[in-house]
Short mmCIF file of N, CA and C in Angstrom, two decimals:
data_model
loop_
_atom_site.label_atom_id
_atom_site.label_comp_id
_atom_site.label_asym_id
_atom_site.label_seq_id
_atom_site.Cartn_x
_atom_site.Cartn_y
_atom_site.Cartn_z
N MET A 1 233.96 45.83 196.28
CA MET A 1 234.70 46.84 197.78
C MET A 1 233.96 46.45 198.83
N SER A 2 234.56 45.47 199.84
CA SER A 2 234.13 45.48 200.83
C SER A 2 233.86 46.52 202.16
N PRO A 3 233.41 46.09 202.85
CA PRO A 3 233.19 47.67 204.47
C PRO A 3 235.10 47.52 204.49
N GLU A 4 235.14 46.24 204.95
CA GLU A 4 236.62 46.97 205.29
C GLU A 4 237.69 47.11 204.62
N SER A 5 237.86 46.88 203.17
CA SER A 5 238.55 47.51 202.87
C SER A 5 238.26 48.83 202.52
N LYS A 6 236.80 49.50 202.22
CA LYS A 6 236.02 50.88 202.63
C LYS A 6 236.90 51.45 203.60
N LEU A 7 237.18 50.71 205.09
CA LEU A 7 237.21 51.54 206.29
C LEU A 7 238.90 51.73 206.34
N ARG A 8 239.32 50.40 205.73
CA ARG A 8 241.21 50.84 205.43
C ARG A 8 241.62 51.83 204.54
N PHE A 9 240.94 51.60 203.32
CA PHE A 9 241.19 52.92 202.87
C PHE A 9 241.11 54.57 203.19
N ILE A 10 239.80 54.70 203.85
CA ILE A 10 239.15 55.67 204.24
C ILE A 10 240.18 56.30 205.79
N LYS A 11 240.65 55.35 206.59
CA LYS A 11 242.12 55.24 207.79
C LYS A 11 243.30 56.06 206.72
N MET A 12 243.26 55.55 206.06
CA MET A 12 244.60 55.66 205.52
C MET A 12 244.72 57.20 204.90
N ILE A 13 243.73 57.50 203.91
CA ILE A 13 243.24 58.70 203.61
C ILE A 13 243.34 59.70 204.50
N HIS A 14 242.57 59.64 205.92
CA HIS A 14 242.27 60.10 207.34
C HIS A 14 243.94 60.72 207.92
N THR A 15 244.43 59.41 208.02
CA THR A 15 245.76 59.44 208.67
C THR A 15 246.77 60.46 207.92
N VAL A 16 246.75 60.14 206.36
CA VAL A 16 247.29 61.15 205.34
C VAL A 16 247.38 62.62 205.86
N VAL A 17 245.80 62.65 205.83
CA VAL A 17 245.49 64.63 206.59
C VAL A 17 246.20 64.68 207.09
N TRP A 18 246.19 63.78 208.13
CA TRP A 18 246.32 64.15 209.50
C TRP A 18 247.84 64.71 209.73
N ALA A 19 248.07 63.80 208.92
CA ALA A 19 249.80 64.21 209.27
C ALA A 19 250.30 65.75 208.41
N VAL A 20 249.32 65.73 207.73
CA VAL A 20 249.74 66.83 206.63
C VAL A 20 249.30 67.81 207.67
N PHE A 21 248.87 67.82 208.45
CA PHE A 21 248.42 68.71 209.61
C PHE A 21 248.96 68.94 210.23
N ALA A 22 249.42 67.94 210.70
CA ALA A 22 250.59 67.33 212.26
C ALA A 22 251.34 68.19 211.84
N PHE A 23 252.27 67.41 210.93
CA PHE A 23 253.58 68.47 210.02
C PHE A 23 253.52 69.44 209.97
N SER A 24 252.64 69.98 209.34
CA SER A 24 252.50 71.74 208.88
C SER A 24 252.84 72.74 210.76
N ILE A 25 251.58 71.91 212.23
CA ILE A 25 251.72 72.86 213.44
C ILE A 25 252.68 72.40 213.89
N ILE A 26 253.88 71.78 213.47
CA ILE A 26 255.15 71.61 214.33
C ILE A 26 255.70 72.56 213.47
N ALA A 27 255.35 72.17 211.82
CA ALA A 27 256.75 73.52 211.45
C ALA A 27 256.39 74.78 211.73
N ILE A 28 255.82 75.15 211.84
CA ILE A 28 254.94 76.83 212.05
C ILE A 28 256.20 77.81 213.27
N PRO A 29 256.67 76.92 214.42
CA PRO A 29 257.57 77.98 215.04
C PRO A 29 259.17 77.14 214.07
N ALA A 30 259.43 76.48 213.32
CA ALA A 30 260.69 75.76 213.05
C ALA A 30 260.90 77.01 212.33
N TYR A 31 259.88 77.26 211.33
CA TYR A 31 260.14 78.24 209.91
C TYR A 31 260.05 79.74 210.84
N ALA A 32 259.49 79.85 211.43
CA ALA A 32 259.43 81.57 212.50
C ALA A 32 261.08 81.52 213.04
N ALA A 33 261.56 80.43 213.21
CA ALA A 33 262.78 80.75 214.34
C ALA A 33 264.04 80.80 213.44
N ALA A 34 263.67 80.31 211.78
CA ALA A 34 264.82 80.49 210.84
C ALA A 34 264.92 81.28 210.00
N GLY A 35 263.60 82.27 210.65
CA GLY A 35 263.53 83.54 209.71
C GLY A 35 262.42 83.65 209.05
N SER A 36 261.89 82.44 208.25
CA SER A 36 261.06 82.41 207.38
C SER A 36 259.41 82.71 207.93
N VAL A 37 259.33 83.94 208.57
CA VAL A 37 257.99 84.98 209.36
C VAL A 37 256.63 83.87 208.26
N THR A 38 257.21 84.41 206.95
CA THR A 38 255.93 84.21 205.80
C THR A 38 255.61 82.92 205.81
N VAL A 39 256.40 82.21 205.44
CA VAL A 39 256.21 80.73 205.34
C VAL A 39 255.05 80.46 207.03
N ALA A 40 255.82 80.38 208.27
CA ALA A 40 255.23 80.17 209.08
C ALA A 40 253.84 80.72 209.13
N TRP A 41 253.39 82.28 208.59
CA TRP A 41 252.17 82.78 208.07
C TRP A 41 251.23 81.94 207.46
N GLY A 42 251.77 81.89 206.43
CA GLY A 42 250.96 81.03 205.30
C GLY A 42 250.94 79.31 206.25
N LEU A 43 251.57 79.25 206.75
CA LEU A 43 251.47 77.66 207.64
C LEU A 43 250.08 77.36 208.57
N ILE A 44 250.16 78.84 208.95
CA ILE A 44 249.00 78.89 210.14
C ILE A 44 247.67 79.21 209.20
N GLY A 45 247.90 80.09 208.52
CA GLY A 45 246.30 79.84 207.65
C GLY A 45 245.59 78.79 207.16
N PHE A 46 246.77 78.03 206.71
CA PHE A 46 246.62 76.71 205.97
C PHE A 46 246.40 75.79 207.18
N VAL A 47 246.66 75.50 208.08
CA VAL A 47 245.88 74.90 209.67
C VAL A 47 244.87 75.69 209.96
N PHE A 48 244.32 76.79 209.56
CA PHE A 48 243.31 77.82 210.25
C PHE A 48 241.87 77.07 208.97
N PHE A 49 242.37 77.22 207.78
CA PHE A 49 241.11 76.09 207.58
C PHE A 49 240.29 75.02 208.23
N GLU A 50 241.87 74.22 208.42
CA GLU A 50 241.24 72.53 208.73
C GLU A 50 240.42 73.05 210.12
N VAL A 51 241.06 74.15 211.13
CA VAL A 51 240.40 74.20 212.26
C VAL A 51 238.82 74.71 211.68
N VAL A 52 238.45 75.53 211.03
CA VAL A 52 236.73 75.97 210.72
C VAL A 52 236.79 74.43 210.23
N VAL A 53 236.90 74.10 209.41
CA VAL A 53 236.30 72.57 209.33
C VAL A 53 235.98 71.92 210.23
N LEU A 54 236.53 72.19 211.04
CA LEU A 54 236.61 71.32 212.48
C LEU A 54 235.40 71.97 212.96
N VAL A 55 235.32 72.96 213.42
CA VAL A 55 234.58 73.88 213.97
C VAL A 55 232.94 73.33 213.17
N VAL A 56 233.00 73.80 211.97
CA VAL A 56 231.48 73.65 211.14
C VAL A 56 231.24 72.44 211.11
N ASN A 57 231.70 71.09 211.84
CA ASN A 57 231.36 69.96 211.88
C ASN A 57 231.66 69.78 213.45
N ARG A 58 231.35 70.47 214.28
CA ARG A 58 231.10 70.05 215.77
C ARG A 58 232.24 69.35 216.28
N MET A 59 233.41 70.10 215.85
CA MET A 59 234.64 69.37 216.13
C MET A 59 234.79 68.66 215.81
N ARG A 60 234.60 67.75 214.81
CA ARG A 60 234.97 66.46 214.38
C ARG A 60 235.21 66.40 212.74
N CYS A 61 236.33 65.23 212.13
CA CYS A 61 236.40 65.33 210.94
C CYS A 61 236.11 64.85 210.51
N PRO A 62 235.20 65.28 209.04
CA PRO A 62 234.31 64.77 208.17
C PRO A 62 234.25 63.32 207.90
N LEU A 63 235.84 63.28 208.27
CA LEU A 63 236.13 61.83 207.81
C LEU A 63 235.75 60.84 208.67
N THR A 64 235.45 61.19 209.83
CA THR A 64 234.71 60.30 210.90
C THR A 64 233.62 59.79 210.68
N ASP A 65 232.92 60.44 210.37
CA ASP A 65 231.68 60.31 209.94
C ASP A 65 231.09 59.25 208.70
N VAL A 66 232.28 59.19 207.70
CA VAL A 66 232.22 58.58 206.71
C VAL A 66 232.82 57.67 206.88
N ALA A 67 233.91 57.60 208.00
CA ALA A 67 234.36 55.70 208.29
C ALA A 67 233.68 55.29 208.93
N GLY A 68 232.44 55.86 209.90
CA GLY A 68 231.45 55.45 210.82
C GLY A 68 230.61 54.47 210.26
N ARG A 69 230.31 54.49 208.70
CA ARG A 69 229.31 54.01 207.76
C ARG A 69 229.98 52.64 207.62
N TYR A 70 231.18 51.84 208.14
CA TYR A 70 231.94 51.14 207.66
C TYR A 70 232.27 50.11 209.04
N THR A 71 231.69 51.14 209.97
CA THR A 71 232.13 49.56 211.31
C THR A 71 230.97 50.28 212.58
N SER A 72 230.82 49.26 213.25
CA SER A 72 230.13 49.50 214.41
C SER A 72 231.25 50.15 215.78
N ASP A 73 232.77 49.93 215.88
CA ASP A 73 233.83 50.42 216.01
C ASP A 73 233.38 51.93 216.65
N ARG A 74 233.52 52.27 217.95
CA ARG A 74 233.71 53.63 218.23
C ARG A 74 234.96 54.28 219.09
N GLN A 75 236.52 53.59 219.05
CA GLN A 75 237.34 53.37 220.07
C GLN A 75 237.73 54.99 219.38
N ASP A 76 238.54 55.68 219.90
CA ASP A 76 238.82 57.49 219.55
C ASP A 76 240.16 56.94 218.19
N ASN A 77 240.27 55.89 217.86
CA ASN A 77 241.66 55.75 216.32
C ASN A 77 240.38 54.84 216.10
N PHE A 78 239.14 54.42 215.88
CA PHE A 78 238.71 53.69 214.53
C PHE A 78 238.77 53.85 213.33
N ASP A 79 238.68 55.25 213.37
CA ASP A 79 239.16 56.07 212.07
C ASP A 79 240.37 56.52 210.86
N ILE A 80 241.27 56.22 212.02
CA ILE A 80 243.04 56.66 211.50
C ILE A 80 243.76 55.47 212.76
N TYR A 81 244.83 56.21 211.48
CA TYR A 81 246.13 55.20 212.04
C TYR A 81 246.89 55.67 212.81
N LEU A 82 246.90 56.14 214.18
CA LEU A 82 246.51 56.43 215.11
C LEU A 82 247.02 55.71 216.64
N PRO A 83 247.88 55.62 217.43
CA PRO A 83 247.65 55.48 218.86
C PRO A 83 246.62 55.93 219.04
N LEU A 84 246.00 54.92 220.30
CA LEU A 84 244.57 55.15 221.26
C LEU A 84 245.09 56.21 221.81
N TRP A 85 246.05 56.37 222.32
CA TRP A 85 246.32 58.03 223.18
C TRP A 85 246.59 59.00 222.43
N LEU A 86 246.97 59.31 221.12
CA LEU A 86 247.08 60.20 220.86
C LEU A 86 245.71 60.47 219.74
N ALA A 87 245.18 59.66 218.94
CA ALA A 87 244.02 59.89 218.94
C ALA A 87 243.02 60.80 219.80
N ARG A 88 243.19 59.73 220.98
CA ARG A 88 241.97 60.74 221.93
C ARG A 88 242.56 61.81 222.28
N TYR A 89 243.59 62.37 222.42
CA TYR A 89 244.20 63.73 222.83
C TYR A 89 244.52 64.51 221.49
N ASN A 90 244.72 64.40 220.98
CA ASN A 90 244.93 65.09 219.39
C ASN A 90 244.81 66.47 219.13
N LYS A 91 243.44 66.66 219.36
CA LYS A 91 243.21 68.31 219.78
C LYS A 91 243.55 68.64 220.39
N GLN A 92 243.62 68.39 221.70
CA GLN A 92 244.32 69.16 223.18
C GLN A 92 246.08 69.09 222.33
N VAL A 93 247.19 67.90 222.21
CA VAL A 93 247.97 67.82 222.00
C VAL A 93 248.63 69.13 220.78
N PHE A 94 247.62 69.04 219.86
CA PHE A 94 248.38 69.44 218.65
C PHE A 94 247.97 70.98 218.50
N GLY A 95 245.96 71.13 219.33
CA GLY A 95 245.80 72.54 219.31
C GLY A 95 246.94 73.47 219.97
N GLY A 96 247.27 72.96 221.42
CA GLY A 96 247.96 73.53 222.21
C GLY A 96 249.07 73.61 221.30
N LEU A 97 249.93 72.86 220.61
CA LEU A 97 251.11 73.02 219.64
C LEU A 97 250.81 74.25 218.67
N TYR A 98 249.40 74.36 218.17
CA TYR A 98 249.12 75.24 217.54
C TYR A 98 249.42 77.15 218.25
N VAL A 99 248.42 76.92 218.64
CA VAL A 99 248.29 77.66 219.49
C VAL A 99 249.52 78.62 219.89
N ALA A 100 250.50 77.60 220.33
CA ALA A 100 252.20 78.59 220.49
C ALA A 100 252.99 78.11 219.74
N GLY A 101 252.77 78.02 218.61
CA GLY A 101 253.19 78.32 217.27
C GLY A 101 252.51 79.52 216.63
N ILE A 102 251.74 80.20 216.96
CA ILE A 102 251.26 81.10 216.37
C ILE A 102 251.41 82.38 217.36
N LEU A 103 251.69 82.21 218.74
CA LEU A 103 252.42 82.93 219.49
C LEU A 103 253.70 83.38 219.15
N TYR A 104 254.20 82.54 219.05
CA TYR A 104 255.85 81.96 218.92
C TYR A 104 255.88 83.33 217.22
N THR A 105 255.46 82.74 216.50
CA THR A 105 255.36 83.41 215.28
C THR A 105 255.07 85.04 215.56
N VAL A 106 254.19 85.17 216.04
CA VAL A 106 253.97 86.39 216.71
C VAL A 106 254.88 87.29 217.05
N TRP A 107 255.44 86.67 218.51
CA TRP A 107 256.94 87.22 218.87
C TRP A 107 257.68 87.86 217.85
N VAL A 108 258.18 86.86 217.01
CA VAL A 108 259.68 86.68 216.32
C VAL A 108 259.25 87.59 215.17
N SER A 109 257.97 87.85 214.71
CA SER A 109 256.94 89.15 214.14
C SER A 109 257.58 90.10 214.00
N VAL A 110 257.20 90.36 215.80
CA VAL A 110 257.12 91.79 216.56
C VAL A 110 258.91 91.68 216.71
N HIS A 111 259.84 90.88 216.89
CA HIS A 111 261.06 91.31 217.32
C HIS A 111 261.56 91.19 216.19
N THR A 112 261.72 90.70 214.49
CA THR A 112 262.86 90.86 213.49
C THR A 112 261.88 92.60 213.00
N ALA A 113 260.57 92.97 213.15
CA ALA A 113 260.29 94.10 212.70
C ALA A 113 261.20 94.93 213.24
N THR A 114 261.34 95.45 214.19
CA THR A 114 262.55 96.54 215.00
C THR A 114 263.79 97.37 214.33
#
């Protein structure tokens, strides 16, 4: 397999993994709003696992280092199929949505418990 093929494969896997976590983050407040706070908390825990992985890896996805073996390109989206602006601000955008989803889920949990 050529380096270019390996890079494309890693980018595909990285994009799929990213999509699963992005969908999970977006789904957190949706499930909370629908009254499925247990599912929302499960998604919060699932995403938290990824947060731990990122923290342990100095705020980088481990797949970024793997992709780096196959190219000298270091644009923010060299390792994933995302628009450059989204790859650049991914942590800020989805980190903010994640925190907002947690706060909303807490709020729903407190207000439905009474």
